[in-house]
Amino acid sequence: MQKQQLLYSGKAKSLFTTDDENLLIAEFRDDTTAFDGEKHQKLSGKGETNLAISTHLMNEIENKGIPTHFVKSLSSTECVVKKLKMLPVECVIRNIATGSLCRRLGVQQGLSLRPPLFELFLKNDELHDPLINSDHAISFGWATEAQIATMREYTFKLNDILREAFSNAGLILVDAKFEFGIHDGEVYVGDEISPDSCRIWDALTKEPLDKDRFRQDLGKVVASYQEIALRLGISLTA
Ligand code: 5GP
């Protein structure tokens, strides 16, 4: 497979075209950002660790029948993915209240959410990814009613699969953000599933091992991501 031009450079990943118009190469970089890109740092080994975790989890959910864009690994920081037309919304699922939910609604930190709470956000850094509802998405043409129904169904299933995988590794999935795209008219899980996009706590100490360590200057960011990988049984090359 031939890596061709840079198609898009996001905050933590770059996408390259290939000689196959249906496939792209995703490069996971060490760039780490928070607060809509205002805080930025390069953390050595972050890209490689996130790719390893995301690959492991994408395989796991694909095996459970949810279609993902992941095709194959290429190197320690690159993988081949299906080219998707991304839907400009973020699907968040929450098992425990924290983060923007507590800031927005004043609800108690650490509250257990049963059933888990599904939220939709518009993907727009300039507007700080505002909370939207499905009617906004439909009326503005960001996604169809059927696509929203599928994303919602997949998000709950992904939450069940990932909660179990993390629980078996002595970890708690607090919340997670998923992005979806369309390929041949079907909805696929895109982007990544990693400690950059999920909140993951140690089950015993409730210590955050995810990007909150970066957001809140808690230190040991990559070491914590590596700890998650280790507990999931993933062997890292570095
Ligand atoms: P919150 O809405 O509390 O800030 O985030 C909820 C969950 O979604 C957290 O796991 C957070 O990491 C993830 N999340 C929300 N927005 C973004 C985003 O723009 N980028 C990434 N990587 N994750 C996000």
CSV table of C-alpha atoms and ligand atoms in Angstrom, one decimal, residues 11 33 36 90-94 98-104 119 121 123 125 129 174-179 191-192 194-200 210-212 215, ligand 1:
chain,number,residue,atom,x,y,z
A,11,LYS,CA,-5.2,17.6,16.8
A,33,THR,CA,-4.4,18.7,23.3
A,36,ASP,CA,-10.3,22.8,22.2
A,90,GLU,CA,-19.7,13.4,19.0
A,91,CYS,CA,-21.6,10.7,20.8
A,92,VAL,CA,-20.8,10.6,24.5
A,93,ILE,CA,-21.9,7.9,26.9
A,94,ARG,CA,-21.5,8.4,30.7
A,98,THR,CA,-18.0,14.1,35.9
A,99,GLY,CA,-16.5,16.6,33.5
A,100,SER,CA,-18.8,18.9,31.5
A,101,LEU,CA,-21.9,17.2,32.7
A,102,CYS,CA,-21.3,18.3,36.3
A,103,ARG,CA,-20.3,21.8,35.2
A,104,ARG,CA,-23.4,22.1,33.0
A,119,GLU,CA,-25.4,12.9,24.9
A,121,PHE,CA,-22.4,17.2,20.8
A,123,LYS,CA,-18.0,18.8,16.6
A,125,ASP,CA,-13.9,23.7,18.4
A,129,ASP,CA,-18.4,21.5,20.9
A,174,VAL,CA,-16.4,6.4,33.4
A,175,ASP,CA,-17.4,7.9,30.1
A,176,ALA,CA,-16.5,7.7,26.4
A,177,LYS,CA,-16.8,9.7,23.2
A,178,PHE,CA,-17.3,8.0,19.9
A,179,GLU,CA,-17.3,9.4,16.4
A,191,ASP,CA,-11.7,8.0,14.9
A,192,GLU,CA,-10.1,6.2,17.9
A,194,SER,CA,-8.3,5.4,23.6
A,195,PRO,CA,-7.5,7.2,26.9
A,196,ASP,CA,-7.6,10.4,24.9
A,197,SER,CA,-11.3,9.9,24.2
A,198,CYS,CA,-12.5,7.9,27.3
A,199,ARG,CA,-12.3,8.5,31.0
A,200,ILE,CA,-10.8,5.4,32.6
A,210,ASP,CA,-6.8,9.0,31.0
A,211,LYS,CA,-6.5,12.4,29.4
A,212,ASP,CA,-7.7,14.1,32.6
A,215,ARG,CA,-6.1,18.3,31.4
B,1,5GP,P1,-16.8,15.9,28.8
B,1,5GP,O1,-18.1,16.3,28.0
B,1,5GP,O2,-17.1,15.6,30.2
B,1,5GP,O3,-15.8,17.0,28.6
B,1,5GP,O4,-16.2,14.6,28.1
B,1,5GP,C1,-16.9,13.4,28.1
B,1,5GP,C2,-16.1,12.3,27.5
B,1,5GP,O5,-15.9,12.5,26.1
B,1,5GP,C3,-14.7,12.2,28.1
B,1,5GP,O6,-14.2,10.9,28.1
B,1,5GP,C4,-13.8,13.0,27.1
B,1,5GP,O7,-12.5,12.6,27.1
B,1,5GP,C5,-14.5,12.7,25.8
B,1,5GP,N1,-14.5,13.9,24.9
B,1,5GP,C6,-15.4,14.9,24.8
B,1,5GP,N2,-15.0,15.8,23.9
B,1,5GP,C7,-13.9,15.4,23.3
B,1,5GP,C8,-13.1,15.8,22.3
B,1,5GP,O8,-13.3,16.9,21.6
B,1,5GP,N3,-12.0,15.1,22.0
B,1,5GP,C9,-11.7,13.9,22.7
B,1,5GP,N4,-10.6,13.2,22.4
B,1,5GP,N5,-12.5,13.4,23.7
B,1,5GP,C10,-13.6,14.2,24.0
